[in-house]
mmCIF file of C-alpha atoms in Angstrom:
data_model
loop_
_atom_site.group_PDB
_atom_site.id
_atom_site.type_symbol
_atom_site.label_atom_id
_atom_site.label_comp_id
_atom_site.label_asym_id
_atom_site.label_seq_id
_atom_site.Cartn_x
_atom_site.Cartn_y
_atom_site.Cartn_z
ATOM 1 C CA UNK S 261 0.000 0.000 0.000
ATOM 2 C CA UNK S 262 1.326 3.712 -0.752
ATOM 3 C CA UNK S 263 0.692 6.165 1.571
ATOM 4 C CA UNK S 264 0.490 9.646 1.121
ATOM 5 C CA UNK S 265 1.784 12.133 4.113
ATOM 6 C CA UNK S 266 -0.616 15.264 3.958
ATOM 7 C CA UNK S 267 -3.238 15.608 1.152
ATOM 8 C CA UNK S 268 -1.739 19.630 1.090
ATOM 9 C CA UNK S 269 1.324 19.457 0.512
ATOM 10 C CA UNK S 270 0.609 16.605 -2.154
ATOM 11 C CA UNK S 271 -1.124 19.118 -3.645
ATOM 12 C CA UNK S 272 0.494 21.947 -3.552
ATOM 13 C CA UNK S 273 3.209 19.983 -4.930
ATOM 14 C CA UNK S 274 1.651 19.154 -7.753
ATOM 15 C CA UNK S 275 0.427 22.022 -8.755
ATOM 16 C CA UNK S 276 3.245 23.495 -8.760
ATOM 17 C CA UNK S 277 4.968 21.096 -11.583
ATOM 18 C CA UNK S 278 1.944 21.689 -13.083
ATOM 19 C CA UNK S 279 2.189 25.571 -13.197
ATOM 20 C CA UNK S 280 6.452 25.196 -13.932
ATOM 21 C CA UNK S 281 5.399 23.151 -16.990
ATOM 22 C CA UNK S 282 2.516 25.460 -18.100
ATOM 23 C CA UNK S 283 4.172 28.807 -17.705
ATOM 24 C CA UNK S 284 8.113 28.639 -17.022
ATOM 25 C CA UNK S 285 9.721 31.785 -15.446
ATOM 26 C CA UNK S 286 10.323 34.446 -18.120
ATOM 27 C CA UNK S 287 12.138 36.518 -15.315
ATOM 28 C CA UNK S 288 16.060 35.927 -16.497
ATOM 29 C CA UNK S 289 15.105 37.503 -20.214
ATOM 30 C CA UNK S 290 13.678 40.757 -19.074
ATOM 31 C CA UNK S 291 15.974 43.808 -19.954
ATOM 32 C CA UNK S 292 15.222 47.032 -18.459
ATOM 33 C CA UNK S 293 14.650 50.051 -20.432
ATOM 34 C CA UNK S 294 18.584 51.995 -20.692
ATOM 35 C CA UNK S 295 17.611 55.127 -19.011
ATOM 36 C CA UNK S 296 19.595 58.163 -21.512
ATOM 37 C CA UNK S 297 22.615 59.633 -18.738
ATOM 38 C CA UNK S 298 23.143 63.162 -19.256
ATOM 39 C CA UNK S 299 26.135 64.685 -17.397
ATOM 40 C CA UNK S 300 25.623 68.222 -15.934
ATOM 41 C CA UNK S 301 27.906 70.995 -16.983
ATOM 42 C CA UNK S 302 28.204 73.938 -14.373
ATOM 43 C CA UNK S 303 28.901 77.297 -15.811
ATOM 44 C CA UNK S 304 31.317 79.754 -14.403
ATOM 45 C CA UNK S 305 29.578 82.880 -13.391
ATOM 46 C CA UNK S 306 30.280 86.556 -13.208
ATOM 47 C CA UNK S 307 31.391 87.873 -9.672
ATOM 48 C CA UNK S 308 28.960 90.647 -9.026
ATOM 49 C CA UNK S 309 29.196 91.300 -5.684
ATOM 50 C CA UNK S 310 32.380 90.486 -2.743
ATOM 51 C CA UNK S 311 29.645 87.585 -1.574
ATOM 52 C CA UNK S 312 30.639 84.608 -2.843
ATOM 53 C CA UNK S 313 27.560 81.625 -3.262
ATOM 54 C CA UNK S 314 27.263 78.568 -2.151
ATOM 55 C CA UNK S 315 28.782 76.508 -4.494
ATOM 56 C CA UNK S 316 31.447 78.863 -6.592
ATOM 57 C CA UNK S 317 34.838 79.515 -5.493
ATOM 58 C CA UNK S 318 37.090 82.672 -6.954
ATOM 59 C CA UNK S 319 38.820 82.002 -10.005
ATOM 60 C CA UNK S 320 42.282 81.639 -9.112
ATOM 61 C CA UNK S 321 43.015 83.559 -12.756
ATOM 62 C CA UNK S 322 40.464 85.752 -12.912
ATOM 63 C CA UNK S 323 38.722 87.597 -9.453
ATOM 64 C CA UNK S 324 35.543 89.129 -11.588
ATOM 65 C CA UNK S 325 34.636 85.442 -12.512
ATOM 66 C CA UNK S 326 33.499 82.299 -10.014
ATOM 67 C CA UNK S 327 33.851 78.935 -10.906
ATOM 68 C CA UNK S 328 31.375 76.091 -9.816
ATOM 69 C CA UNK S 329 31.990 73.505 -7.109
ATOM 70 C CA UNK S 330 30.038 70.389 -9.223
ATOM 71 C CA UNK S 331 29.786 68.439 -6.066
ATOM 72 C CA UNK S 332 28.194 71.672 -3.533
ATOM 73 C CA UNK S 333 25.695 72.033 -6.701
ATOM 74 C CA UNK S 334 24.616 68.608 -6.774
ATOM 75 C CA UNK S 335 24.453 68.626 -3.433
ATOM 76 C CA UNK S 336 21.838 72.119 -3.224
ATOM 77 C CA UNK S 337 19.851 70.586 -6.234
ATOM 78 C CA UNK S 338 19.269 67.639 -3.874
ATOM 79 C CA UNK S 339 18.474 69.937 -0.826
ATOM 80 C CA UNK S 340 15.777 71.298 -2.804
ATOM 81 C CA UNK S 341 13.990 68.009 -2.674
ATOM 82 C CA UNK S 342 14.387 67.908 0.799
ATOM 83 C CA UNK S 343 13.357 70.901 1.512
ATOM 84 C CA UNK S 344 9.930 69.963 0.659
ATOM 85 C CA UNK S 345 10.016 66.901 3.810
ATOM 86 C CA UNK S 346 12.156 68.907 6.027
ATOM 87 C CA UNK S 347 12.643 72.179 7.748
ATOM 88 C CA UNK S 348 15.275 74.993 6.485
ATOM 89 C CA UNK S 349 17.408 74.329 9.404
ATOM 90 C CA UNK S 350 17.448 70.620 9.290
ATOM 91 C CA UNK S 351 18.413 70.818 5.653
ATOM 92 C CA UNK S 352 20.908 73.806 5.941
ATOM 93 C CA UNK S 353 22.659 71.566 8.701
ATOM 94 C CA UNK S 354 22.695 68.716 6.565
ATOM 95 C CA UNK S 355 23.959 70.366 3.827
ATOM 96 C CA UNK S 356 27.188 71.960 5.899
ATOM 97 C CA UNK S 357 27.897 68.372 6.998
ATOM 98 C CA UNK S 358 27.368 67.344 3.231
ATOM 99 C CA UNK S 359 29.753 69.847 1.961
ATOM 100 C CA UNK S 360 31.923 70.701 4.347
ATOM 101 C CA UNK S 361 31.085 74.458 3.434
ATOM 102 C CA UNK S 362 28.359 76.441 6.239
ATOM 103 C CA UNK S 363 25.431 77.527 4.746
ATOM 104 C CA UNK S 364 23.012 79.625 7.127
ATOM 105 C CA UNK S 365 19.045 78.810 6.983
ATOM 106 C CA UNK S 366 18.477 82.300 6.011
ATOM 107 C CA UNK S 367 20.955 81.452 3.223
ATOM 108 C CA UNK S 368 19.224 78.915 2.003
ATOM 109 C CA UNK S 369 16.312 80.537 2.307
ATOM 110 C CA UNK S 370 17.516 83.534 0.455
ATOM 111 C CA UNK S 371 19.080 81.121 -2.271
ATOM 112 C CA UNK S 372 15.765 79.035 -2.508
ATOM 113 C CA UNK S 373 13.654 82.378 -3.408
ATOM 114 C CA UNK S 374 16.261 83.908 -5.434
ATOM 115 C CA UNK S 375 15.931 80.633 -8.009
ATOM 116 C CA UNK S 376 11.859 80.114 -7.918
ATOM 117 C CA UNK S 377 11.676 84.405 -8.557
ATOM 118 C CA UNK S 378 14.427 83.600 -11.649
ATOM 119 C CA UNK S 379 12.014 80.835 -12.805
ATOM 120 C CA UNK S 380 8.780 82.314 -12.442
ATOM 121 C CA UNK S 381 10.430 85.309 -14.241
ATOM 122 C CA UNK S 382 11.855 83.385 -16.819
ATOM 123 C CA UNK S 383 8.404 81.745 -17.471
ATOM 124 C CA UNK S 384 6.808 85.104 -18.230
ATOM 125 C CA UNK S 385 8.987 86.181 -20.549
ATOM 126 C CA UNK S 386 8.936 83.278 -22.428
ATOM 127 C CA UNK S 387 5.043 83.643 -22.416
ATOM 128 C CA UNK S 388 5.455 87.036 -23.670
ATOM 129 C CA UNK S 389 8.072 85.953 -26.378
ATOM 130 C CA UNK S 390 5.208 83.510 -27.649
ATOM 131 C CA UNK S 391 2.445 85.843 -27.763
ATOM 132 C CA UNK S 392 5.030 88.585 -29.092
ATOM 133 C CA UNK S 393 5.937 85.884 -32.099
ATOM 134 C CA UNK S 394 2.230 84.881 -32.758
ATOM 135 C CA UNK S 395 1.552 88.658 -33.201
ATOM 136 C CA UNK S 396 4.354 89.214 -35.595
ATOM 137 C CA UNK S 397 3.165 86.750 -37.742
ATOM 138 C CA UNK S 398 -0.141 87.961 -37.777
ATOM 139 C CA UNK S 399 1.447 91.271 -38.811
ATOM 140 C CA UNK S 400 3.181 89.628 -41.602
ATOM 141 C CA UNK S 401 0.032 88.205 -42.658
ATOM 142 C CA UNK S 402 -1.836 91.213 -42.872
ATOM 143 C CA UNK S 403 0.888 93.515 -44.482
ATOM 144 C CA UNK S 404 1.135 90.644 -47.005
ATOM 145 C CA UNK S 405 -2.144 90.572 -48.120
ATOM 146 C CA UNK S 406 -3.524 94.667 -48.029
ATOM 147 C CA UNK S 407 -3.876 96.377 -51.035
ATOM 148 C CA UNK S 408 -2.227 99.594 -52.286
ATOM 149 C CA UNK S 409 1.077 99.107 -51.210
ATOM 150 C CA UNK S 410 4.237 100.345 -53.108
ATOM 151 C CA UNK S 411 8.202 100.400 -52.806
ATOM 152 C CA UNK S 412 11.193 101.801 -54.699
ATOM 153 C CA UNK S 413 13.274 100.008 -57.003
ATOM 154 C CA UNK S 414 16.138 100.363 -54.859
ATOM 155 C CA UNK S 415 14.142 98.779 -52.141
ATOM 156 C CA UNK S 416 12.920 96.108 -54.121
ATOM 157 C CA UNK S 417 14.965 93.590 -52.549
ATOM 158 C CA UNK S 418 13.515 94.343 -49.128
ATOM 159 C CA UNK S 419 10.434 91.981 -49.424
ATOM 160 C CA UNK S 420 8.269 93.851 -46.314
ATOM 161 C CA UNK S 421 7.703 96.802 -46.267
ATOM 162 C CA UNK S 422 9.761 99.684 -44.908
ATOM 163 C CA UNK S 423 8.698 102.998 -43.157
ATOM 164 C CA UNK S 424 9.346 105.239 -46.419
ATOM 165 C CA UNK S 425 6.804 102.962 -48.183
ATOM 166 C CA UNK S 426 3.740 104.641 -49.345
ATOM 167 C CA UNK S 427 0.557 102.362 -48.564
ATOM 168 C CA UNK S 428 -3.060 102.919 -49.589
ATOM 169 C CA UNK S 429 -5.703 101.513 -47.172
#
């Protein structure tokens, strides 16, 4: 007579050969996407004041110019992200034991402000740049197709149309 220990684990058992032989384990082929690297180049900046950032150190060649620290950088781009979990002090401390270098947490602070103003600036303008290039074309557009319009010979190269042009509306 066969016996059979525990009707579970007989199962179990078999099912599992069962699944092995109906699906096998794909896991060893998958390839994860390649994630494109991009290195970060830090640009020197002008010296425009006798306070020196966190993050730039004096030219040694040149006093009126400051060159990056790469690592300090990295470093503040990754306190920003803290920031957001953490308190200005916690983060300021963190970052002078990062670095080596003391930064305040009304240095931070005033560094942290100074960038979003830049950006929200910067976001504006480019707005305005978009609307400003929309409305030049429109311009185009228009002088293109109006009637009555003239030019010199001499400024017959000159495809629009100048402010010594003579136009008839």
């Amino acid at each position: 007579m066969h016996q059979v220990g525990c009707l579970y684990c007989h199962l179990r058992t078999t099912m599992k050969l069962k699944l092995k032989r109906e699906r096998p384990l794909q896991h060893e082929y998958w390839m994860l996407p390649k994630v494109p690297f991009k290195v970060k180049v830090w640009l020197r900046i002008p010296r425009i004041s006798q306070y020196i950032p966190f993050g730039y150190e004096v030219d040694p060649e040149d006093n009126d110019w400051l060159n990056p620290i790469p690592e300090e950088l990295e470093l503040l781009e990754l306190a920003k992200k803290h920031v957001k979990q953490y308190s200005l002090r916690q983060v300021s401390a963190w970052l002078t034991t990062q670095s080596g270098r003391s930064i305040s947490h009304d240095g931070l602070k005033k560094r942290l402000d100074v960038e979003r103003k830049r950006k929200r600036l910067t976001t504006i303008k480019r707005e305005y740049a978009k609307r400003l290039e929309k409305a030049l074309r429109q311009i185009e557009i228009l002088e293109k197709e109006r009637s009555g319009c003239y030019t010199y010979e001499e400024d017959a190269n000159d495809i629009s149309p100048s402010a010594g042009d003579t136009c008839t509306v």
